Amino acid sequence: MVAIDETECTGCDLCIPFCPFEALLPMAENPRDKGKRPLIVVETNCVGCLSCISSCPTGALFEVEIPADAIISPLIHPTQQPAVEVVERFKRGGLGWPLPKQR
Ligand code: SF4
Ligand code: SF4
């Protein structure tokens, strides 16, 4: 799985389109006094593909290894997570994929 170091996350949103599973989403409420709200990893969506890992300019994304002998998967028993914003990916004007536009 992947996690975000919240202190390093500027809320720039650059990583969002790099996740094919929409697991990187902004917090619905900003816990900070100033600056943009950070993102969280939605545990139930993250499959640990690491497609996002090098997309963060501040290095806030990091891999969390799940021990091979882990009995309970966080996908089955996710921790309580704060509410997140909906980010439109695939409608007109949405973020889409982080690939150069063809034509
Ligand atoms: S790219 Fe990095 S700093 Fe920007 S929102 Fe994603 S985790 Fe936060
Ligand atoms: S590891 Fe894969 S599924 Fe998890 S947040 Fe990154 S891109 Fe999304």
PDB file of N, CA and C and ligand atoms in Angstrom, residues 2 18-21 23-24 46-52, ligand 2:
ATOM      1  N   VAL A   2       0.193   2.349  -0.232  1.00  0.00           N
ATOM      2  CA  VAL A   2       0.873   3.634  -0.218  1.00  0.00           C
ATOM      3  C   VAL A   2       0.259   4.495   0.885  1.00  0.00           C
ATOM      4  N   PHE A  18      -2.642  10.084 -11.303  1.00  0.00           N
ATOM      5  CA  PHE A  18      -1.738   8.949 -11.452  1.00  0.00           C
ATOM      6  C   PHE A  18      -2.299   7.679 -10.827  1.00  0.00           C
ATOM      7  N   CYS A  19      -3.374   7.790 -10.074  1.00  0.00           N
ATOM      8  CA  CYS A  19      -3.954   6.607  -9.434  1.00  0.00           C
ATOM      9  C   CYS A  19      -5.125   6.084 -10.272  1.00  0.00           C
ATOM     10  N   PRO A  20      -4.975   4.889 -10.855  1.00  0.00           N
ATOM     11  CA  PRO A  20      -6.064   4.337 -11.670  1.00  0.00           C
ATOM     12  C   PRO A  20      -7.277   3.951 -10.837  1.00  0.00           C
ATOM     13  N   PHE A  21      -7.124   3.878  -9.526  1.00  0.00           N
ATOM     14  CA  PHE A  21      -8.193   3.372  -8.662  1.00  0.00           C
ATOM     15  C   PHE A  21      -8.850   4.463  -7.823  1.00  0.00           C
ATOM     16  N   ALA A  23      -7.742   6.297  -5.511  1.00  0.00           N
ATOM     17  CA  ALA A  23      -7.448   6.118  -4.094  1.00  0.00           C
ATOM     18  C   ALA A  23      -6.813   7.357  -3.469  1.00  0.00           C
ATOM     19  N   LEU A  24      -6.401   8.321  -4.294  1.00  0.00           N
ATOM     20  CA  LEU A  24      -5.791   9.543  -3.777  1.00  0.00           C
ATOM     21  C   LEU A  24      -6.810  10.669  -3.901  1.00  0.00           C
ATOM     22  N   CYS A  46      -6.923   1.517  -2.560  1.00  0.00           N
ATOM     23  CA  CYS A  46      -5.504   1.333  -2.905  1.00  0.00           C
ATOM     24  C   CYS A  46      -5.155  -0.150  -3.007  1.00  0.00           C
ATOM     25  N   VAL A  47      -4.616  -0.532  -4.181  1.00  0.00           N
ATOM     26  CA  VAL A  47      -4.207  -1.926  -4.375  1.00  0.00           C
ATOM     27  C   VAL A  47      -2.687  -2.079  -4.309  1.00  0.00           C
ATOM     28  N   GLY A  48      -1.981  -0.983  -4.023  1.00  0.00           N
ATOM     29  CA  GLY A  48      -0.527  -1.058  -3.878  1.00  0.00           C
ATOM     30  C   GLY A  48       0.218  -1.183  -5.195  1.00  0.00           C
ATOM     31  N   CYS A  49      -0.352  -0.671  -6.274  1.00  0.00           N
ATOM     32  CA  CYS A  49       0.291  -0.809  -7.588  1.00  0.00           C
ATOM     33  C   CYS A  49       1.515   0.090  -7.736  1.00  0.00           C
ATOM     34  N   LEU A  50       1.619   1.111  -6.905  1.00  0.00           N
ATOM     35  CA  LEU A  50       2.744   2.056  -6.866  1.00  0.00           C
ATOM     36  C   LEU A  50       2.835   2.958  -8.104  1.00  0.00           C
ATOM     37  N   SER A  51       1.776   3.020  -8.895  1.00  0.00           N
ATOM     38  CA  SER A  51       1.790   3.912 -10.068  1.00  0.00           C
ATOM     39  C   SER A  51       1.977   5.367  -9.663  1.00  0.00           C
ATOM     40  N   CYS A  52       1.565   5.698  -8.463  1.00  0.00           N
ATOM     41  CA  CYS A  52       1.585   7.092  -8.018  1.00  0.00           C
ATOM     42  C   CYS A  52       2.901   7.503  -7.372  1.00  0.00           C
TER      43      CYS A  52
HETATM   44  S1  SF4 B   2      -0.449   2.514  -4.992  1.00  0.00           S
HETATM   45 FE1  SF4 B   2      -1.744   2.395  -6.851  1.00  0.00          FE
HETATM   46  S2  SF4 B   2      -3.841   2.161  -6.067  1.00  0.00           S
HETATM   47 FE2  SF4 B   2      -2.574   2.869  -4.334  1.00  0.00          FE
HETATM   48  S3  SF4 B   2      -2.789   5.105  -4.322  1.00  0.00           S
HETATM   49 FE3  SF4 B   2      -0.969   4.636  -5.567  1.00  0.00          FE
HETATM   50  S4  SF4 B   2      -1.673   4.484  -7.711  1.00  0.00           S
HETATM   51 FE4  SF4 B   2      -3.475   4.354  -6.335  1.00  0.00          FE
END
